[in-house]
JSON list of C-alpha atoms in Angstrom, two decimals:
[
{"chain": "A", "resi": 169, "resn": "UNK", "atom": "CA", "xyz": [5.13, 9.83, -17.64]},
{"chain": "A", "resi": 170, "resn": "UNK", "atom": "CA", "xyz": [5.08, 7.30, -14.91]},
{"chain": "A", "resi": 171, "resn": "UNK", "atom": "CA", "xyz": [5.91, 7.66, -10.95]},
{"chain": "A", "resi": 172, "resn": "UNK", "atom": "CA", "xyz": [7.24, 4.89, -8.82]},
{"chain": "A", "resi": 173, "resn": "UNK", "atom": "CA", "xyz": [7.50, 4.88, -4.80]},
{"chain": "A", "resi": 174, "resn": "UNK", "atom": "CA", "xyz": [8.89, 2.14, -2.72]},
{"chain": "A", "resi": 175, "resn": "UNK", "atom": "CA", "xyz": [5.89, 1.87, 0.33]},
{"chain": "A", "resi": 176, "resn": "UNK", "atom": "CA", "xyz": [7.55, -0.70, 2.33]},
{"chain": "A", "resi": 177, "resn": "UNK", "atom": "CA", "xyz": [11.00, -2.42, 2.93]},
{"chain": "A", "resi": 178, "resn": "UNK", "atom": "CA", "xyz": [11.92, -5.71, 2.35]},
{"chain": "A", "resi": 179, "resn": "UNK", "atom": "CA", "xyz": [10.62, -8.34, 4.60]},
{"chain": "A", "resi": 180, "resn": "UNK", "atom": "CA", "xyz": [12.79, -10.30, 6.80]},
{"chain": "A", "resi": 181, "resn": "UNK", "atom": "CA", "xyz": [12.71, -14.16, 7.65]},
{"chain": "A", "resi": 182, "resn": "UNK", "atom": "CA", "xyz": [14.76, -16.29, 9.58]},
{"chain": "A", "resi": 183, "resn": "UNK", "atom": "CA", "xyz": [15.46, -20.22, 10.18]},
{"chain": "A", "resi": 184, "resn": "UNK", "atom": "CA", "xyz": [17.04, -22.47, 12.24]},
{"chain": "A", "resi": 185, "resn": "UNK", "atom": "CA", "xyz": [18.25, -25.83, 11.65]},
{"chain": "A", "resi": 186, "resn": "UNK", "atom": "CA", "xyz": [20.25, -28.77, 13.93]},
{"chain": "A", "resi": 187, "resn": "UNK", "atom": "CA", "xyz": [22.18, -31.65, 12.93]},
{"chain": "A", "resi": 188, "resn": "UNK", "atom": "CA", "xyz": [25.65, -33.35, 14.03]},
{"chain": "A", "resi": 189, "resn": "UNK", "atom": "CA", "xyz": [28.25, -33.51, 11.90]},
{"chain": "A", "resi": 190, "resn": "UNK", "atom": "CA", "xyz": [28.86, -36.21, 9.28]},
{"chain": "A", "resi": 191, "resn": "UNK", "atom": "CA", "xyz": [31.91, -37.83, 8.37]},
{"chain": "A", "resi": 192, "resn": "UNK", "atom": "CA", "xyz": [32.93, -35.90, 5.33]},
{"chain": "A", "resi": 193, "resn": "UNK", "atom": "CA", "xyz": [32.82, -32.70, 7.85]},
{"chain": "A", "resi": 194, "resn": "UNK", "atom": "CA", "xyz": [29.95, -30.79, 6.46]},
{"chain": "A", "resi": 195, "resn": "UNK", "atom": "CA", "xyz": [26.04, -31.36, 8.25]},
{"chain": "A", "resi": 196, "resn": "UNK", "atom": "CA", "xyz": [22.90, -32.75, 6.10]},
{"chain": "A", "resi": 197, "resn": "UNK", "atom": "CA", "xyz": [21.58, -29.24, 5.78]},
{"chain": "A", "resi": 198, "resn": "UNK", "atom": "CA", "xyz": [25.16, -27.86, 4.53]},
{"chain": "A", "resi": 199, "resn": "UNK", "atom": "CA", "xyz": [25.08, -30.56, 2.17]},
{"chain": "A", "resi": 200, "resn": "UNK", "atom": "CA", "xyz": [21.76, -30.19, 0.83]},
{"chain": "A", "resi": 201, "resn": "UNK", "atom": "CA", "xyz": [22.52, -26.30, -0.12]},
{"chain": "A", "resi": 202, "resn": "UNK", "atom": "CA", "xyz": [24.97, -27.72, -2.45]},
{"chain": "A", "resi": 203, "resn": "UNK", "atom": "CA", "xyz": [22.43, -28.80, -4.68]},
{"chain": "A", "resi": 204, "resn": "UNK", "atom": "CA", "xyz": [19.20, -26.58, -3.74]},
{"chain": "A", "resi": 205, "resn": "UNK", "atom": "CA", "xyz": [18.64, -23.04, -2.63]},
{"chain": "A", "resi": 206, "resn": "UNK", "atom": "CA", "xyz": [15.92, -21.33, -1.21]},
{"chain": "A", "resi": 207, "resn": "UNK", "atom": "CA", "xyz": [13.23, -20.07, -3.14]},
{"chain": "A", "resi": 208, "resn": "UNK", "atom": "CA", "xyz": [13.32, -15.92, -3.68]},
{"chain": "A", "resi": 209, "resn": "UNK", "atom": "CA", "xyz": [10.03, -14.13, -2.31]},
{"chain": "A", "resi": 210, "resn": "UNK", "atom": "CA", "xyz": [8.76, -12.29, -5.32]},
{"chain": "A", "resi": 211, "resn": "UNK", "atom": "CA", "xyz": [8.37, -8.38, -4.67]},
{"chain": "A", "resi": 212, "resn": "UNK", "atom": "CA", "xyz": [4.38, -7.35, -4.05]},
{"chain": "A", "resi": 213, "resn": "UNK", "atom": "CA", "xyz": [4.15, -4.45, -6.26]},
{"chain": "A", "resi": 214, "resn": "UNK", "atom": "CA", "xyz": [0.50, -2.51, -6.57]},
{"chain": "A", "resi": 215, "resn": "UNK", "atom": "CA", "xyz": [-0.35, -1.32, -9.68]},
{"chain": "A", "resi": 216, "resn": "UNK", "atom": "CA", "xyz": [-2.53, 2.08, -9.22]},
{"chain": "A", "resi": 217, "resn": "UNK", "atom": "CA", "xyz": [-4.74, 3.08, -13.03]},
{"chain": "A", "resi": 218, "resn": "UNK", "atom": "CA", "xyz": [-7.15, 6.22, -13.34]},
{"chain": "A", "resi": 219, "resn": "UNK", "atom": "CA", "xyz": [-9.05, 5.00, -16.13]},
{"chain": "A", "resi": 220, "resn": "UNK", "atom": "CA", "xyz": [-8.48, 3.73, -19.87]},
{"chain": "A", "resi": 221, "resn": "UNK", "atom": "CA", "xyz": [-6.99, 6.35, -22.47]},
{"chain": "A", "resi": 222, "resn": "UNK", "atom": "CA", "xyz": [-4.03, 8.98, -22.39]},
{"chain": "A", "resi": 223, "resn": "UNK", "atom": "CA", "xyz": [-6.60, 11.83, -22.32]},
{"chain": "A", "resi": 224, "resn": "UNK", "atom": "CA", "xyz": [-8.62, 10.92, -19.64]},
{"chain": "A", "resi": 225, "resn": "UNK", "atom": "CA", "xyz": [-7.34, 8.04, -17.77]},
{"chain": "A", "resi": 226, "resn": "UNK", "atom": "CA", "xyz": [-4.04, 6.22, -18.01]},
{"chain": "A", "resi": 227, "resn": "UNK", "atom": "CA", "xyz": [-1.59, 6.00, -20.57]},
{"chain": "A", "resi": 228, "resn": "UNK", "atom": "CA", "xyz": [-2.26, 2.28, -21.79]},
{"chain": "A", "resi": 229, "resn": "UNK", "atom": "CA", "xyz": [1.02, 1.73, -23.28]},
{"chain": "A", "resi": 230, "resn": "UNK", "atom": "CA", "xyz": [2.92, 2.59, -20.54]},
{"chain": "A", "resi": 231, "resn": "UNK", "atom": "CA", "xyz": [0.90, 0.82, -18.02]},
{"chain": "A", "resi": 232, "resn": "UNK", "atom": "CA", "xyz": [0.87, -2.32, -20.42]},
{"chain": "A", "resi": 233, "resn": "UNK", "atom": "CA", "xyz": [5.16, -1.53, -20.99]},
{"chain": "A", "resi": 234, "resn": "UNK", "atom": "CA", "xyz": [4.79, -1.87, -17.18]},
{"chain": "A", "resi": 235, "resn": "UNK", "atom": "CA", "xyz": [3.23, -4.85, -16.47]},
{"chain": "A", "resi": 236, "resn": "UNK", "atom": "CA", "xyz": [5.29, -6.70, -19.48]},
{"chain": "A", "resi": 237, "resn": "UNK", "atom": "CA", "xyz": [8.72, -5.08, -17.25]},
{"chain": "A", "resi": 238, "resn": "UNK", "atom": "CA", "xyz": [7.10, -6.43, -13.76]},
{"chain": "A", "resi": 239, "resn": "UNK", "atom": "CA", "xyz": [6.47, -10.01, -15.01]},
{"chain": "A", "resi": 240, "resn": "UNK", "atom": "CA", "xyz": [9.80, -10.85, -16.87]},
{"chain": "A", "resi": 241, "resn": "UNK", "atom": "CA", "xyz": [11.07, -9.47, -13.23]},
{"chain": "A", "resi": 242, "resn": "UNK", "atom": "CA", "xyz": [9.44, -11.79, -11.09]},
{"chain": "A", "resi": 243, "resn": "UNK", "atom": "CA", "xyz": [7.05, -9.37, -9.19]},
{"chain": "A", "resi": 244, "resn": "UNK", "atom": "CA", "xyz": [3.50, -10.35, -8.15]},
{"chain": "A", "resi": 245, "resn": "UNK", "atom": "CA", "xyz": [1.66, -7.06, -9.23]},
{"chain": "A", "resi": 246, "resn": "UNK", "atom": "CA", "xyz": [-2.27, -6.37, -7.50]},
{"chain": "A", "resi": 247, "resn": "UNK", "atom": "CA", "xyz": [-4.31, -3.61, -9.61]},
{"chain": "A", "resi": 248, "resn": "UNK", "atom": "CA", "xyz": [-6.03, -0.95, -8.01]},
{"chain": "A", "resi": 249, "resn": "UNK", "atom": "CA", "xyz": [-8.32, 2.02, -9.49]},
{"chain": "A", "resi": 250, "resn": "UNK", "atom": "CA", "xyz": [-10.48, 4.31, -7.81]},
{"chain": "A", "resi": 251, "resn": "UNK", "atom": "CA", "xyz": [-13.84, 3.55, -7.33]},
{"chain": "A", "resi": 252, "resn": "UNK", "atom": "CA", "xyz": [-15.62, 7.03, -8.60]},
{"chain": "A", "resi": 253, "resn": "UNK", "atom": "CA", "xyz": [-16.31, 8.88, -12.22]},
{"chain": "A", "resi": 254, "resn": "UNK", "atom": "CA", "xyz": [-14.33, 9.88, -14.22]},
{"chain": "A", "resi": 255, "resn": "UNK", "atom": "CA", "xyz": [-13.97, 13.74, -14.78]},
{"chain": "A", "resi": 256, "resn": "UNK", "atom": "CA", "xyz": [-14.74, 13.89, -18.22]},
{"chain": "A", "resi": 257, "resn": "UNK", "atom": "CA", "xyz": [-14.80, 11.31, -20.96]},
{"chain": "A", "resi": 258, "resn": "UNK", "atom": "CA", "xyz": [-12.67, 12.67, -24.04]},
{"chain": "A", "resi": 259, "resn": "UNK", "atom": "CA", "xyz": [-13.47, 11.17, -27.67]},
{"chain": "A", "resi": 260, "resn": "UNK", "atom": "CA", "xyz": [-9.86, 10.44, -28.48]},
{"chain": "A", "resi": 261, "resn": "UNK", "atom": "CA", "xyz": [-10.51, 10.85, -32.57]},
{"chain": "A", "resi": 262, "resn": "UNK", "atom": "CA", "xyz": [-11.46, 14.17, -31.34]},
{"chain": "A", "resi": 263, "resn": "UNK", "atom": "CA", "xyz": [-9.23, 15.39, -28.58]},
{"chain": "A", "resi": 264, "resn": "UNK", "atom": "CA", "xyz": [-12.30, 17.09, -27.30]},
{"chain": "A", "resi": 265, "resn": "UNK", "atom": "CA", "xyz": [-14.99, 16.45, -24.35]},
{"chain": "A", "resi": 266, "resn": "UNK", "atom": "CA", "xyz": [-17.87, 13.58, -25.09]},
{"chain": "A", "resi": 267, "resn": "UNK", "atom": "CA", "xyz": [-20.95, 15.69, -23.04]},
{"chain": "A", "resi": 268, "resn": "UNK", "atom": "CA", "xyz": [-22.68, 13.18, -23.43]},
{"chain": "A", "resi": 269, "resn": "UNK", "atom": "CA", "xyz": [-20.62, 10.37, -21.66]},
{"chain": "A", "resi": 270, "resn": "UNK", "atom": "CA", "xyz": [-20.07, 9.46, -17.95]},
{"chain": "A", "resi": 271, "resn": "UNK", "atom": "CA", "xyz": [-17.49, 6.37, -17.47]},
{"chain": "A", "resi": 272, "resn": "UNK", "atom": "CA", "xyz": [-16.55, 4.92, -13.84]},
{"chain": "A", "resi": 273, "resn": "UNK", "atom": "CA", "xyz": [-12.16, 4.82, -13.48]},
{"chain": "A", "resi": 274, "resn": "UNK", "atom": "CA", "xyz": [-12.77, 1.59, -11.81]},
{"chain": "A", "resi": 275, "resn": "UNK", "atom": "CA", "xyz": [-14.90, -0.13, -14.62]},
{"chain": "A", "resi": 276, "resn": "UNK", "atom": "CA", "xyz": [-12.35, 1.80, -17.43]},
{"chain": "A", "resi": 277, "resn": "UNK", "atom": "CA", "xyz": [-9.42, 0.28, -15.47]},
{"chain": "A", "resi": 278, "resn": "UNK", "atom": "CA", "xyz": [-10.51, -3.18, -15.45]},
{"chain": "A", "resi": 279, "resn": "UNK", "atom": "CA", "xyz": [-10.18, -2.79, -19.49]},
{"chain": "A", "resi": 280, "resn": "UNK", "atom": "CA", "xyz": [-6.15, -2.89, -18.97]},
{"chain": "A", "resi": 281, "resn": "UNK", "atom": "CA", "xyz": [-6.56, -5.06, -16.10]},
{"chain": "A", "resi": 282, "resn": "UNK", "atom": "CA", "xyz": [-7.89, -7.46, -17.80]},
{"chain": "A", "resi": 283, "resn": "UNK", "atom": "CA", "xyz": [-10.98, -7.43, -15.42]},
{"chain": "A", "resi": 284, "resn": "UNK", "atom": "CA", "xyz": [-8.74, -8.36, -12.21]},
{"chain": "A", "resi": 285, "resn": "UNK", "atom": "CA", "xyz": [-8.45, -5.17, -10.50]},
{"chain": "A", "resi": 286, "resn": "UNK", "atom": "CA", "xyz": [-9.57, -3.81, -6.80]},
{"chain": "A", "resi": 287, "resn": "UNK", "atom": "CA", "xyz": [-11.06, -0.61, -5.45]},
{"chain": "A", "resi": 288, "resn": "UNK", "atom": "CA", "xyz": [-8.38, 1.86, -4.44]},
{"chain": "A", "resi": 289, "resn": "UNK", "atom": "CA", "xyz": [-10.04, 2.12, -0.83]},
{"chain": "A", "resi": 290, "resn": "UNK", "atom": "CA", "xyz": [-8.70, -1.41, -0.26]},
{"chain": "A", "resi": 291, "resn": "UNK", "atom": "CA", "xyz": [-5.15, -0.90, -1.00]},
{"chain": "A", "resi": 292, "resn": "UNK", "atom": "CA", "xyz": [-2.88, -1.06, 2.28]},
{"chain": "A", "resi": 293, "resn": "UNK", "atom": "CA", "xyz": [0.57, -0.12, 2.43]},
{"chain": "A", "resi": 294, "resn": "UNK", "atom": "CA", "xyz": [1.58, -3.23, 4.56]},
{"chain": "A", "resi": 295, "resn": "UNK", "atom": "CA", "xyz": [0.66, -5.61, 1.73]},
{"chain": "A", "resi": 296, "resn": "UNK", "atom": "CA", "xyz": [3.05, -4.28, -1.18]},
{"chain": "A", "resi": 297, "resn": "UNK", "atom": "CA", "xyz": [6.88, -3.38, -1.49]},
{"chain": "A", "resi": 298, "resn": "UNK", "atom": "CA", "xyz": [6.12, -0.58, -3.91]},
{"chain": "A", "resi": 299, "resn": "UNK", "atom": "CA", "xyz": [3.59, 1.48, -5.80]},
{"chain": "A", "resi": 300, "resn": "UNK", "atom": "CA", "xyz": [3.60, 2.10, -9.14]},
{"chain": "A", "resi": 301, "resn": "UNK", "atom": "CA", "xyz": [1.42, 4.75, -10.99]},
{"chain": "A", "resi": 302, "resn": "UNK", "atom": "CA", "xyz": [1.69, 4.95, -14.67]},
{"chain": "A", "resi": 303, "resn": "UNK", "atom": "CA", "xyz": [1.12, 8.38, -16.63]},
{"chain": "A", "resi": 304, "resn": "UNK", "atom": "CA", "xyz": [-1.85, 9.51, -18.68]},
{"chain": "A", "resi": 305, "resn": "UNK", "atom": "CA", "xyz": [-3.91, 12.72, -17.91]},
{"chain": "A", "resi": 306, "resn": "UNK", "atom": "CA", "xyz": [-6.11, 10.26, -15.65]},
{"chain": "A", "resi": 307, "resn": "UNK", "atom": "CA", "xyz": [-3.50, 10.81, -13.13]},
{"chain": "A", "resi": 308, "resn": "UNK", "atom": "CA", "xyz": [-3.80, 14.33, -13.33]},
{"chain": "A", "resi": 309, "resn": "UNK", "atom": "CA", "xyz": [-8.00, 14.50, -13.46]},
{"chain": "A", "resi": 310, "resn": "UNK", "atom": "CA", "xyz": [-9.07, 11.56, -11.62]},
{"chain": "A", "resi": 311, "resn": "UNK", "atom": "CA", "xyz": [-6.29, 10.48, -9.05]},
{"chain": "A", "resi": 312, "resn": "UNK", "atom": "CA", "xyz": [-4.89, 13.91, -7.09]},
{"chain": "A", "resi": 313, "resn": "UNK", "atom": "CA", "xyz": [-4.94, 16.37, -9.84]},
{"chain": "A", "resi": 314, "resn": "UNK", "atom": "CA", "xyz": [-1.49, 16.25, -10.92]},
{"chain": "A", "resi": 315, "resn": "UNK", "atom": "CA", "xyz": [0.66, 14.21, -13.05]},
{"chain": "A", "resi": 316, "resn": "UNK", "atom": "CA", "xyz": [2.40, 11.25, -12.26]},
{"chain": "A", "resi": 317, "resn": "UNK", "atom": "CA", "xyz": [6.42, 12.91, -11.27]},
{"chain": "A", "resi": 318, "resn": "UNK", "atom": "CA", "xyz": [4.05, 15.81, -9.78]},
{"chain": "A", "resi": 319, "resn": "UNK", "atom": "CA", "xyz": [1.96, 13.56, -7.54]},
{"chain": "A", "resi": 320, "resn": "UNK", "atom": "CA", "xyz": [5.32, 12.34, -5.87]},
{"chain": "A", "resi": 321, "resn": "UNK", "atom": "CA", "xyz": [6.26, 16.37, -5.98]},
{"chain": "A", "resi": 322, "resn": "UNK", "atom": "CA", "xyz": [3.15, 17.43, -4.15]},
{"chain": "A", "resi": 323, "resn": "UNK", "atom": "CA", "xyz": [3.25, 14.16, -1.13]},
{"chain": "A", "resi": 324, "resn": "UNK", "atom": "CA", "xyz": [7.16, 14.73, -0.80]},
{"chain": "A", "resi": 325, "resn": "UNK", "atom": "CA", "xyz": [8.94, 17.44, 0.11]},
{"chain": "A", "resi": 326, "resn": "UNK", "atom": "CA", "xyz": [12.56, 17.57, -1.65]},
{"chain": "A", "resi": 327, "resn": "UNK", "atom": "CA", "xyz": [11.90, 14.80, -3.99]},
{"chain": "A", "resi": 328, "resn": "UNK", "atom": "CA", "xyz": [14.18, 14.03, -6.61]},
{"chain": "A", "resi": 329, "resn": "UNK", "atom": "CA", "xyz": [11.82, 13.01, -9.86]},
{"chain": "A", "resi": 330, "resn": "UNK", "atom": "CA", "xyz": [12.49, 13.38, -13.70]},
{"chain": "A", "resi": 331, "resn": "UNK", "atom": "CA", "xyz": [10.31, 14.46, -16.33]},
{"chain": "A", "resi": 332, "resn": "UNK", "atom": "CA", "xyz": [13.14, 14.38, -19.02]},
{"chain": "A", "resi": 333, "resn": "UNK", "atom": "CA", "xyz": [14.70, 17.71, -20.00]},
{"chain": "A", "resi": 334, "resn": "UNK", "atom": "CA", "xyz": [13.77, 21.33, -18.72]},
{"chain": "A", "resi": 335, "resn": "UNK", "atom": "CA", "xyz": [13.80, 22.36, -22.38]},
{"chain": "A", "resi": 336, "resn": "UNK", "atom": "CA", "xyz": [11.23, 21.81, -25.31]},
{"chain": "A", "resi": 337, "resn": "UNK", "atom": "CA", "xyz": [14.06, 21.45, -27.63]},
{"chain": "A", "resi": 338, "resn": "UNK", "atom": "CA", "xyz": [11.94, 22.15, -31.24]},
{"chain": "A", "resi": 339, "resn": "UNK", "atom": "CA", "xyz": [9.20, 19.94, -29.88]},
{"chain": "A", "resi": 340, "resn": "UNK", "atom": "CA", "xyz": [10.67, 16.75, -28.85]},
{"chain": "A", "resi": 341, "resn": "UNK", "atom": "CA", "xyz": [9.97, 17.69, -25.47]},
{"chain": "A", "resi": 342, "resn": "UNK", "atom": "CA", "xyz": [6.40, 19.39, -25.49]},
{"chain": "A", "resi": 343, "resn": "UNK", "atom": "CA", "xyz": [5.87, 19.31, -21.79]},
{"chain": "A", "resi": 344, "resn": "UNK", "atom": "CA", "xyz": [9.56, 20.51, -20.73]},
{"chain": "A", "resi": 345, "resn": "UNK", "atom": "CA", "xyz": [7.81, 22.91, -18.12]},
{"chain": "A", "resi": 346, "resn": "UNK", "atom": "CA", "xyz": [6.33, 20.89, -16.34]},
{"chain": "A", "resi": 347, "resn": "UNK", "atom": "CA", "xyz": [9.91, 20.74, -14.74]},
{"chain": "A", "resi": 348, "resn": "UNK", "atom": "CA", "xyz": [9.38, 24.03, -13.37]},
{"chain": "A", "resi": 349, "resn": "UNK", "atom": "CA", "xyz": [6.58, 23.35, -11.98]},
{"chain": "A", "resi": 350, "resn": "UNK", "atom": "CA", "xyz": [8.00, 20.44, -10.10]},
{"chain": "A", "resi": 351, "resn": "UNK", "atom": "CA", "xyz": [10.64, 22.77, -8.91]},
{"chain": "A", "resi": 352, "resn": "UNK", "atom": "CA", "xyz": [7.92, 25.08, -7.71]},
{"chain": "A", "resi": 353, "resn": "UNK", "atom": "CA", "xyz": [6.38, 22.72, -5.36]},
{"chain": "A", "resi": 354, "resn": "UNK", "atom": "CA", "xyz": [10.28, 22.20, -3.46]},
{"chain": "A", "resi": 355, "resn": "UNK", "atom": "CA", "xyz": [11.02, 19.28, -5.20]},
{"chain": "A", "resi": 356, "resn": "UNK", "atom": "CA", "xyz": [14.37, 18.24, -7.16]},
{"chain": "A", "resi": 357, "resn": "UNK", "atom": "CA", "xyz": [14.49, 17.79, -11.29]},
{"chain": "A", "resi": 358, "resn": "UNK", "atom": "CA", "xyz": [17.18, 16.07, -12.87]},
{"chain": "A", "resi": 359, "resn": "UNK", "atom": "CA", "xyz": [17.16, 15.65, -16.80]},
{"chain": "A", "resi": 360, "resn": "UNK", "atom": "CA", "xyz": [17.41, 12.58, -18.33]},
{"chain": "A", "resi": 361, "resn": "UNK", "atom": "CA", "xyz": [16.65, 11.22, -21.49]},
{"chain": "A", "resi": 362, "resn": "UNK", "atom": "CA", "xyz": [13.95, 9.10, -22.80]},
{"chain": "A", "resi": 363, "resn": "UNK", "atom": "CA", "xyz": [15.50, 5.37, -21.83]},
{"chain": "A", "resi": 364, "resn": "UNK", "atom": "CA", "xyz": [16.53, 6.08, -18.19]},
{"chain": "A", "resi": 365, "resn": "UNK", "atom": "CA", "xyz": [15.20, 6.23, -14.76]},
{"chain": "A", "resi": 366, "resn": "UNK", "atom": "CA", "xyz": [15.87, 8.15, -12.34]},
{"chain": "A", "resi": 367, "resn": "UNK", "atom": "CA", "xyz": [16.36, 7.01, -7.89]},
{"chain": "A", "resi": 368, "resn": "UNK", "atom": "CA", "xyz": [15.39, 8.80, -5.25]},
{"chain": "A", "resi": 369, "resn": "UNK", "atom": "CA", "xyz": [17.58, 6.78, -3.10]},
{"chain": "A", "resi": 370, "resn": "UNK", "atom": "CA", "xyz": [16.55, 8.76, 0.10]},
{"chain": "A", "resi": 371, "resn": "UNK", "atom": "CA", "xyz": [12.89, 8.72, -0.56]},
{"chain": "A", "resi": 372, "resn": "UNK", "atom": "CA", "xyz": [12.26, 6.05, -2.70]},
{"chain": "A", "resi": 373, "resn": "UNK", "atom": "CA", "xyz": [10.63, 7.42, -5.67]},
{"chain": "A", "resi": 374, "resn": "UNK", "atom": "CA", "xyz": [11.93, 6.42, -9.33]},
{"chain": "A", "resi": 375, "resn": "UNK", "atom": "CA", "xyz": [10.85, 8.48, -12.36]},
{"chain": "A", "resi": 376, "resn": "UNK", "atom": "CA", "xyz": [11.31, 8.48, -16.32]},
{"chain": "A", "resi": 377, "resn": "UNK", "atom": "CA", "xyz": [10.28, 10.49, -18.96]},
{"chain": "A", "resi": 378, "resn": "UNK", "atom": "CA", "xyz": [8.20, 8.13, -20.87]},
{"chain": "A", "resi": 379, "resn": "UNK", "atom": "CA", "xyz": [5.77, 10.21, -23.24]},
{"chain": "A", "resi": 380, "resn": "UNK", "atom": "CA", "xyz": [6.79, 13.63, -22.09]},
{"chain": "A", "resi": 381, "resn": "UNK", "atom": "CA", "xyz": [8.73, 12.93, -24.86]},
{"chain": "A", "resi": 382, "resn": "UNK", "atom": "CA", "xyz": [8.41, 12.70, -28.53]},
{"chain": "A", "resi": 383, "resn": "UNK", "atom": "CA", "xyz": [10.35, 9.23, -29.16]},
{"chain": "A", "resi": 384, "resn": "UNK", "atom": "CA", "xyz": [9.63, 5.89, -30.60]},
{"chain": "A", "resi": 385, "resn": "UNK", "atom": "CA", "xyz": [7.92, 3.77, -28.63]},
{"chain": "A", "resi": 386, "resn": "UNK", "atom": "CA", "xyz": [10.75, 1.16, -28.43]},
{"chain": "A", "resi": 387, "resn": "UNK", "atom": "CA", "xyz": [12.80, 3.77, -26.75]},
{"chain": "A", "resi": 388, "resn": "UNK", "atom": "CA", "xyz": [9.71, 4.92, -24.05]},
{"chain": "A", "resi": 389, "resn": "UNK", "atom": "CA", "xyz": [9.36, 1.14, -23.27]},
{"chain": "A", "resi": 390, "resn": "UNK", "atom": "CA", "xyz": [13.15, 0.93, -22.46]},
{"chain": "A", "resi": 391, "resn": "UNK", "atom": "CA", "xyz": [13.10, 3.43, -20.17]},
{"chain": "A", "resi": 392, "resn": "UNK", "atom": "CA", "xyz": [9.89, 1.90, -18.50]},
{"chain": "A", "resi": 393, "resn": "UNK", "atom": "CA", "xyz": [11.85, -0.81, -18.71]},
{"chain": "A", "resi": 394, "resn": "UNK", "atom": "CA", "xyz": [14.66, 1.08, -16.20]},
{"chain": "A", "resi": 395, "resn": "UNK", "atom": "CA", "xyz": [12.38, 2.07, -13.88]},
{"chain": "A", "resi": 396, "resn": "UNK", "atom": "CA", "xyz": [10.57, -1.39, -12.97]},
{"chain": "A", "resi": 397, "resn": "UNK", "atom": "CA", "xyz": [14.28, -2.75, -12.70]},
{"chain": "A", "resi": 398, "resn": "UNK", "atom": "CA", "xyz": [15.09, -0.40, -10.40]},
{"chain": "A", "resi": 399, "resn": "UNK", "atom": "CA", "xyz": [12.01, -0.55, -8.02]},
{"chain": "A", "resi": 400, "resn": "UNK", "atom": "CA", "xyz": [12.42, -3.95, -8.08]},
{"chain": "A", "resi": 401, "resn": "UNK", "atom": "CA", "xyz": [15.70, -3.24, -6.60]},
{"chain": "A", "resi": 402, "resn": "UNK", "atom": "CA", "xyz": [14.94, -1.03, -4.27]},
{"chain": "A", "resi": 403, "resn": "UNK", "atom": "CA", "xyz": [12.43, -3.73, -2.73]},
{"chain": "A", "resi": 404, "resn": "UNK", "atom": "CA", "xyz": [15.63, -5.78, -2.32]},
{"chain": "A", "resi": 405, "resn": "UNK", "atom": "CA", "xyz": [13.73, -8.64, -3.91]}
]
């Protein structure tokens, strides 16, 4: 499941230009927008990971589905990770607890990062039109103990969010109560299916299912796809 929020607005810029008119009634810089225009500012979008694996960090696909969504869309994207251990380090052949292991969510982050990532600490609100925090139980262990639609549940009172349908439906929707819980906290569910996104116009927040469902991947990375087009709208960029 992945979480969007909006953290800034757009930013605003303004210019001024002076020139007489020319004989064929329009000025040099009226002209010259005939054949250029100006360049549009690329949205600053921070990328927040909690480690490297569904079971104990962040869901790689849908962080990687997320990245492939922000590029084709223009954004300039900044990762970020915490800078502390893990809470556990799960053998994923296993499903189970590695007692052995200790792992670092900055250092496991950097694996999906691609080694170009920054220390949560740094990350300031004023630098970035939006947040974006992919699922994975990472989010849930090493970021504020909840999952991803949950996170925005817990800092927002009345949020809208979607974590796909309220009902497991024979299985295609194992985690359906995790609705309730969202409810629980005063937030707002709204079911949707696997492809779409949902807006918090009010508050800024855009959710989808993503692997709270039982779909092909095709169809989770469509409706990853949904939600990066519409945070990039919401940063008016």
């Amino acid at each position: 499941m992945a979480a969007v929020r909006a953290l800034v607005g757009s930013r605003l810029a303004a210019a001024s230009a002076f020139a007489s008119l020319s004989p064929g009634g329009r000025t040099p810089s009226q002209r010259a927008a005939i054949h250029l225009s100006a360049p549009h500012p690329a949205a600053k979008v921070a990328l927040v990971l909690s480690g490297c694996g569904v079971y104990d960090g962040t869901e790689i696909h849908e962080a990687s589905a997320i990245l492939v969504h922000l590029s084709r869309g223009g954004a300039e994207v900044q990762i970020f990770a915490p800078d502390v251990p893990q809470m556990h380090v799960i053998d994923h052949t296993k499903g189970q607890p590695s007692e052995s292991e200790s792992r670092n969510v900055l250092t496991e982050s950097a694996r999906i990062a691609r080694g170009k990532i920054t220390d949560l600490a740094k990350l300031s609100a004023a630098n970035h039109d939006a947040a974006i925090f992919p699922g994975g139980f990472g989010a849930a262990k090493n970021l504020l103990c909840c999952i991803a639609p949950v996170l925005a549940a817990k800092v927002l009172r009345g949020v809208e969010v979607t974590v796909g349908h309220e009902q497991e439906e024979g299985g295609k929707w194992p985690y359906a109560g995790t609705a309730e819980a969202i409810k629980a906290l005063g937030a707002k569910h709204f079911v949707k299916e696997v492809a779409e996104a949902h807006v918090d116009q009010k508050n800024k927040v855009v959710t989808t299912p993503a692997f709270m469902c039982e779909a092909a991947l095709h169809h989770i990375h469509d409706g990853i796809g949904a939600m990066v087009r519409k945070v990039l709208e919401l940063t008016g960029k």
